[in-house]
Amino acid sequence: YGLTQPPSVSVSPGQTATITCSGDSLSRQFTFWYQQKPGQAPALIIYQDSQRPSGIPGRFSGSTSRTTATLTISGVETEDEADYYCQSGERNGLNELFGGGTKLTVL
Amino acid sequence: QAQLLQSGDELKRPGASGRISCKASGYRFSDYSIAWVRQAPGQGLQWMGWTSPQNGHSSYIQSLQGRLTMTTDASTATVVMELTSLDSADSARYWCARYSPFRGLDLWGQGTLLTVSS
């Protein structure tokens, strides 16, 4: 059991980046997304599947369908190059779990 | 503004215990739980567990049960994470973060590097 993400995604500036997160629990629990840049703490960019915290640009969006959650970055900018992690609840609901992370490269 | 301030980096010998503190300020401490997350060099994030300052309840991931303890001092709005019987595999950067099941981890500490080496 776990959350599966692609190890890497590459896009050119201005294109759309799509990062998926798959797991059985996603149909029953919220998904959260974090952005982590080198040497920094992760930062929350999506909560409750599709909500953006204040200050997060509108080009970041999230969605969930059955057992797959998707983070979409529209009009990617060079500053979006980072590692992205999904997070959701464990099957037993006692704790949370992170996906393995996806390195987004902006070519 | 709300912030979490962690204690400084630590070097520990194998078998020793490591303690990292996390002091909250700028928000009502009892309104949110505190979670701990770690990241070994070059690796992904690992959820360790969480604790509720409101009722003292804690929940740890199965692989760390028996070695991990989180304690709260409400008078100073501080949570202390203690990990015993340290091994080189515990060498990582550790973060505390403000946690709710509906808002996720929306506020992070600056991180503390724990190095376990003989």
mmCIF file of C-alpha atoms in Angstrom:
data_model
loop_
_atom_site.group_PDB
_atom_site.id
_atom_site.type_symbol
_atom_site.label_atom_id
_atom_site.label_comp_id
_atom_site.label_asym_id
_atom_site.label_seq_id
_atom_site.Cartn_x
_atom_site.Cartn_y
_atom_site.Cartn_z
ATOM 1 C CA TYR A 1 0.000 0.000 0.000
ATOM 2 C CA GLY A 2 1.278 3.489 -0.767
ATOM 3 C CA LEU A 3 1.023 6.536 -2.985
ATOM 4 C CA THR A 4 2.697 6.266 -6.380
ATOM 5 C CA GLN A 5 4.064 9.240 -8.277
ATOM 6 C CA PRO A 6 6.173 9.363 -11.453
ATOM 7 C CA PRO A 7 9.811 10.043 -10.512
ATOM 8 C CA SER A 8 10.188 12.853 -13.022
ATOM 9 C CA VAL A 9 8.273 15.118 -15.382
ATOM 10 C CA SER A 10 9.804 17.513 -17.886
ATOM 11 C CA VAL A 11 8.116 20.425 -19.636
ATOM 12 C CA SER A 12 9.082 23.590 -21.469
ATOM 13 C CA PRO A 13 8.180 27.013 -20.088
ATOM 14 C CA GLY A 14 4.601 27.955 -20.876
ATOM 15 C CA GLN A 15 3.465 24.371 -21.282
ATOM 16 C CA THR A 16 1.212 22.415 -18.921
ATOM 17 C CA ALA A 17 2.728 19.988 -16.418
ATOM 18 C CA THR A 18 0.670 17.110 -15.051
ATOM 19 C CA ILE A 19 1.782 15.115 -12.010
ATOM 20 C CA THR A 20 -0.251 12.123 -10.876
ATOM 21 C CA CYS A 21 -0.557 10.368 -7.540
ATOM 22 C CA SER A 22 -2.180 6.955 -7.326
ATOM 23 C CA GLY A 23 -3.391 5.064 -4.286
ATOM 24 C CA ASP A 24 -6.372 3.108 -3.030
ATOM 25 C CA SER A 25 -7.085 5.531 -0.186
ATOM 26 C CA LEU A 26 -7.494 8.532 -2.459
ATOM 27 C CA SER A 27 -11.111 7.691 -3.161
ATOM 28 C CA ARG A 28 -11.882 8.114 0.556
ATOM 29 C CA GLN A 29 -9.394 10.680 1.820
ATOM 30 C CA PHE A 30 -8.326 14.187 0.868
ATOM 31 C CA THR A 31 -5.183 14.704 -1.172
ATOM 32 C CA PHE A 32 -2.683 17.457 -0.435
ATOM 33 C CA TRP A 33 0.215 18.647 -2.598
ATOM 34 C CA TYR A 34 3.528 20.188 -1.556
ATOM 35 C CA GLN A 35 6.296 21.926 -3.486
ATOM 36 C CA GLN A 36 9.861 21.591 -2.246
ATOM 37 C CA LYS A 37 12.749 23.588 -3.684
ATOM 38 C CA PRO A 38 16.365 22.645 -2.941
ATOM 39 C CA GLY A 39 17.414 23.450 0.597
ATOM 40 C CA GLN A 40 13.930 24.536 1.631
ATOM 41 C CA ALA A 41 11.071 23.114 3.655
ATOM 42 C CA PRO A 42 8.112 21.834 1.654
ATOM 43 C CA ALA A 43 5.274 24.291 1.068
ATOM 44 C CA LEU A 44 1.576 23.446 0.816
ATOM 45 C CA ILE A 45 0.175 24.307 -2.622
ATOM 46 C CA ILE A 46 -3.094 22.303 -2.736
ATOM 47 C CA TYR A 47 -5.318 21.105 0.106
ATOM 48 C CA GLN A 48 -8.570 19.134 0.161
ATOM 49 C CA ASP A 49 -7.909 17.794 -3.354
ATOM 50 C CA SER A 50 -8.345 21.093 -5.203
ATOM 51 C CA GLN A 51 -8.146 24.118 -2.876
ATOM 52 C CA ARG A 52 -5.326 26.642 -3.115
ATOM 53 C CA PRO A 53 -3.970 28.332 0.023
ATOM 54 C CA SER A 54 -3.767 32.084 -0.165
ATOM 55 C CA GLY A 55 -0.710 33.256 -2.063
ATOM 56 C CA ILE A 56 -0.480 30.211 -4.326
ATOM 57 C CA PRO A 57 -0.697 31.225 -8.009
ATOM 58 C CA GLY A 58 -3.767 30.261 -9.971
ATOM 59 C CA ARG A 59 -1.714 28.210 -12.422
ATOM 60 C CA PHE A 60 -1.614 25.454 -9.781
ATOM 61 C CA SER A 61 -4.720 23.272 -9.650
ATOM 62 C CA GLY A 62 -5.649 19.886 -8.253
ATOM 63 C CA SER A 63 -8.257 17.234 -8.948
ATOM 64 C CA THR A 64 -9.094 13.708 -7.868
ATOM 65 C CA SER A 65 -10.858 10.904 -9.668
ATOM 66 C CA ARG A 66 -11.364 7.598 -7.869
ATOM 67 C CA THR A 67 -7.862 6.465 -6.910
ATOM 68 C CA THR A 68 -5.821 9.041 -8.801
ATOM 69 C CA ALA A 69 -5.079 12.613 -7.813
ATOM 70 C CA THR A 70 -3.626 15.047 -10.311
ATOM 71 C CA LEU A 71 -1.636 18.235 -9.856
ATOM 72 C CA THR A 72 -1.748 20.466 -12.924
ATOM 73 C CA ILE A 73 0.531 23.432 -13.469
ATOM 74 C CA SER A 74 -0.681 25.544 -16.381
ATOM 75 C CA GLY A 75 1.739 27.896 -18.093
ATOM 76 C CA VAL A 76 4.759 26.508 -16.257
ATOM 77 C CA GLU A 77 7.401 29.037 -15.233
ATOM 78 C CA THR A 78 11.075 28.346 -14.623
ATOM 79 C CA GLU A 79 10.538 29.045 -10.908
ATOM 80 C CA ASP A 80 8.210 26.031 -10.743
ATOM 81 C CA GLU A 81 11.160 23.669 -11.102
ATOM 82 C CA ALA A 82 11.032 21.702 -7.842
ATOM 83 C CA ASP A 83 10.080 18.404 -6.233
ATOM 84 C CA TYR A 84 6.367 17.822 -5.752
ATOM 85 C CA TYR A 85 4.855 15.474 -3.182
ATOM 86 C CA CYS A 86 1.298 14.248 -2.716
ATOM 87 C CA GLN A 87 0.016 13.354 0.741
ATOM 88 C CA SER A 88 -3.076 11.514 1.881
ATOM 89 C CA GLY A 89 -4.310 9.420 4.772
ATOM 90 C CA GLU A 90 -3.267 5.890 5.524
ATOM 91 C CA ARG A 91 -5.847 3.197 4.953
ATOM 92 C CA ASN A 92 -6.357 2.866 8.734
ATOM 93 C CA GLY A 93 -6.833 6.628 9.043
ATOM 94 C CA LEU A 94 -4.356 6.938 11.919
ATOM 95 C CA ASN A 95 -1.625 8.729 10.045
ATOM 96 C CA GLU A 96 -0.771 10.323 6.744
ATOM 97 C CA LEU A 97 1.429 9.151 3.916
ATOM 98 C CA PHE A 98 3.549 10.856 1.255
ATOM 99 C CA GLY A 99 4.058 9.823 -2.301
ATOM 100 C CA GLY A 100 7.616 9.210 -3.425
ATOM 101 C CA GLY A 101 7.872 12.639 -5.017
ATOM 102 C CA THR A 102 8.146 13.911 -8.582
ATOM 103 C CA LYS A 103 10.993 16.060 -9.826
ATOM 104 C CA LEU A 104 9.663 18.679 -12.222
ATOM 105 C CA THR A 105 12.256 19.909 -14.695
ATOM 106 C CA VAL A 106 11.529 23.023 -16.725
ATOM 107 C CA LEU A 107 13.642 22.775 -19.831
ATOM 108 C CA GLN B 1 2.763 36.109 11.943
ATOM 109 C CA ALA B 2 2.474 32.404 12.655
ATOM 110 C CA GLN B 3 5.715 30.489 12.834
ATOM 111 C CA LEU B 4 7.343 27.334 14.119
ATOM 112 C CA LEU B 5 10.889 27.608 15.447
ATOM 113 C CA GLN B 6 12.928 24.426 15.795
ATOM 114 C CA SER B 7 16.014 23.732 17.843
ATOM 115 C CA GLY B 8 19.446 23.522 16.272
ATOM 116 C CA ASP B 9 21.257 20.805 14.374
ATOM 117 C CA GLU B 10 22.491 17.795 16.349
ATOM 118 C CA LEU B 11 25.195 15.148 16.059
ATOM 119 C CA LYS B 12 24.516 11.906 17.912
ATOM 120 C CA ARG B 13 26.259 8.581 18.351
ATOM 121 C CA PRO B 14 24.525 5.347 17.315
ATOM 122 C CA GLY B 15 22.329 4.087 20.129
ATOM 123 C CA ALA B 16 21.827 7.539 21.620
ATOM 124 C CA SER B 17 18.589 9.529 21.724
ATOM 125 C CA GLY B 18 17.830 12.679 19.787
ATOM 126 C CA ARG B 19 15.467 15.458 20.940
ATOM 127 C CA ILE B 20 14.223 18.268 18.723
ATOM 128 C CA SER B 21 11.934 21.021 19.948
ATOM 129 C CA CYS B 22 9.379 23.009 17.990
ATOM 130 C CA LYS B 23 8.055 26.276 19.439
ATOM 131 C CA ALA B 24 4.857 27.696 17.985
ATOM 132 C CA SER B 25 3.922 31.354 17.960
ATOM 133 C CA GLY B 26 1.491 33.689 16.234
ATOM 134 C CA TYR B 27 -1.566 31.436 16.392
ATOM 135 C CA ARG B 28 -3.676 29.621 18.990
ATOM 136 C CA PHE B 29 -1.512 26.622 19.820
ATOM 137 C CA SER B 30 -4.378 24.376 20.909
ATOM 138 C CA ASP B 31 -6.268 24.772 17.635
ATOM 139 C CA TYR B 32 -3.907 22.622 15.568
ATOM 140 C CA SER B 33 -1.949 19.414 15.887
ATOM 141 C CA ILE B 34 1.787 19.255 15.256
ATOM 142 C CA ALA B 35 3.206 16.659 12.876
ATOM 143 C CA TRP B 36 6.800 15.588 12.308
ATOM 144 C CA VAL B 37 8.244 14.796 8.894
ATOM 145 C CA ARG B 38 11.770 13.741 8.022
ATOM 146 C CA GLN B 39 13.843 13.531 4.876
ATOM 147 C CA ALA B 40 17.036 11.528 4.545
ATOM 148 C CA PRO B 41 19.677 12.959 2.187
ATOM 149 C CA GLY B 42 18.536 12.640 -1.419
ATOM 150 C CA GLN B 43 15.323 10.891 -0.394
ATOM 151 C CA GLY B 44 11.635 11.731 -0.216
ATOM 152 C CA LEU B 45 9.510 12.893 2.665
ATOM 153 C CA GLN B 46 8.518 10.501 5.432
ATOM 154 C CA TRP B 47 5.560 11.141 7.738
ATOM 155 C CA MET B 48 6.547 10.218 11.297
ATOM 156 C CA GLY B 49 3.477 10.998 13.362
ATOM 157 C CA TRP B 50 1.480 13.764 14.973
ATOM 158 C CA THR B 51 0.343 15.007 18.353
ATOM 159 C CA SER B 52 -2.609 17.086 19.486
ATOM 160 C CA PRO B 53 -1.853 19.847 22.011
ATOM 161 C CA GLN B 54 -5.554 20.020 22.747
ATOM 162 C CA ASN B 55 -5.959 16.528 24.214
ATOM 163 C CA GLY B 56 -2.423 15.106 24.291
ATOM 164 C CA HIS B 57 -3.245 12.336 21.815
ATOM 165 C CA SER B 58 -0.355 11.172 19.642
ATOM 166 C CA SER B 59 -0.137 8.779 16.726
ATOM 167 C CA TYR B 60 3.107 7.392 15.328
ATOM 168 C CA ILE B 61 3.766 5.367 12.201
ATOM 169 C CA GLN B 62 4.186 1.684 12.860
ATOM 170 C CA SER B 63 7.875 1.505 11.935
ATOM 171 C CA LEU B 64 8.785 4.096 14.605
ATOM 172 C CA GLN B 65 6.535 2.909 17.414
ATOM 173 C CA GLY B 66 8.535 2.126 20.517
ATOM 174 C CA ARG B 67 11.301 4.612 19.590
ATOM 175 C CA LEU B 68 9.343 7.816 18.952
ATOM 176 C CA THR B 69 7.707 10.074 21.523
ATOM 177 C CA MET B 70 6.122 13.489 21.099
ATOM 178 C CA THR B 71 5.444 15.589 24.167
ATOM 179 C CA THR B 72 3.740 18.943 24.522
ATOM 180 C CA ASP B 73 4.335 21.808 26.913
ATOM 181 C CA ALA B 74 1.271 23.997 26.501
ATOM 182 C CA SER B 75 2.697 26.700 28.785
ATOM 183 C CA THR B 76 5.444 27.410 26.257
ATOM 184 C CA ALA B 77 3.599 26.235 23.112
ATOM 185 C CA THR B 78 6.380 23.763 22.475
ATOM 186 C CA VAL B 79 6.371 20.214 21.163
ATOM 187 C CA VAL B 80 9.405 17.990 21.670
ATOM 188 C CA MET B 81 10.099 15.016 19.431
ATOM 189 C CA GLU B 82 12.373 12.333 20.885
ATOM 190 C CA LEU B 83 13.740 9.416 18.892
ATOM 191 C CA THR B 84 15.656 6.750 20.795
ATOM 192 C CA SER B 85 18.122 4.011 19.787
ATOM 193 C CA LEU B 86 19.383 6.100 16.894
ATOM 194 C CA ASP B 87 20.898 4.422 13.853
ATOM 195 C CA SER B 88 22.610 5.902 10.804
ATOM 196 C CA ALA B 89 19.317 5.400 8.940
ATOM 197 C CA ASP B 90 17.832 8.087 11.199
ATOM 198 C CA SER B 91 20.222 10.709 9.820
ATOM 199 C CA ALA B 92 17.897 13.182 8.152
ATOM 200 C CA ARG B 93 16.482 16.646 8.226
ATOM 201 C CA TYR B 94 13.484 16.782 10.543
ATOM 202 C CA TRP B 95 10.628 19.250 10.302
ATOM 203 C CA CYS B 96 7.703 19.995 12.550
ATOM 204 C CA ALA B 97 4.605 21.299 10.814
ATOM 205 C CA ARG B 98 1.200 22.580 11.819
ATOM 206 C CA TYR B 99 -1.313 19.886 10.897
ATOM 207 C CA SER B 100 -5.010 19.450 10.429
ATOM 208 C CA PRO B 101 -6.760 16.666 8.481
ATOM 209 C CA PHE B 102 -8.541 19.325 6.445
ATOM 210 C CA ARG B 103 -5.772 21.865 5.861
ATOM 211 C CA GLY B 104 -2.795 19.520 5.701
ATOM 212 C CA LEU B 105 0.632 20.787 6.737
ATOM 213 C CA ASP B 106 0.198 24.498 6.223
ATOM 214 C CA LEU B 107 3.033 25.892 8.333
ATOM 215 C CA TRP B 108 6.525 24.414 8.593
ATOM 216 C CA GLY B 109 9.477 24.893 10.875
ATOM 217 C CA GLN B 110 12.875 25.700 9.420
ATOM 218 C CA GLY B 111 14.117 22.133 9.798
ATOM 219 C CA THR B 112 16.730 20.480 12.021
ATOM 220 C CA LEU B 113 19.529 18.287 10.737
ATOM 221 C CA LEU B 114 20.094 15.213 12.884
ATOM 222 C CA THR B 115 23.259 13.308 12.044
ATOM 223 C CA VAL B 116 23.919 9.904 13.563
ATOM 224 C CA SER B 117 27.552 8.921 13.292
ATOM 225 C CA SER B 118 30.250 7.274 15.355
#
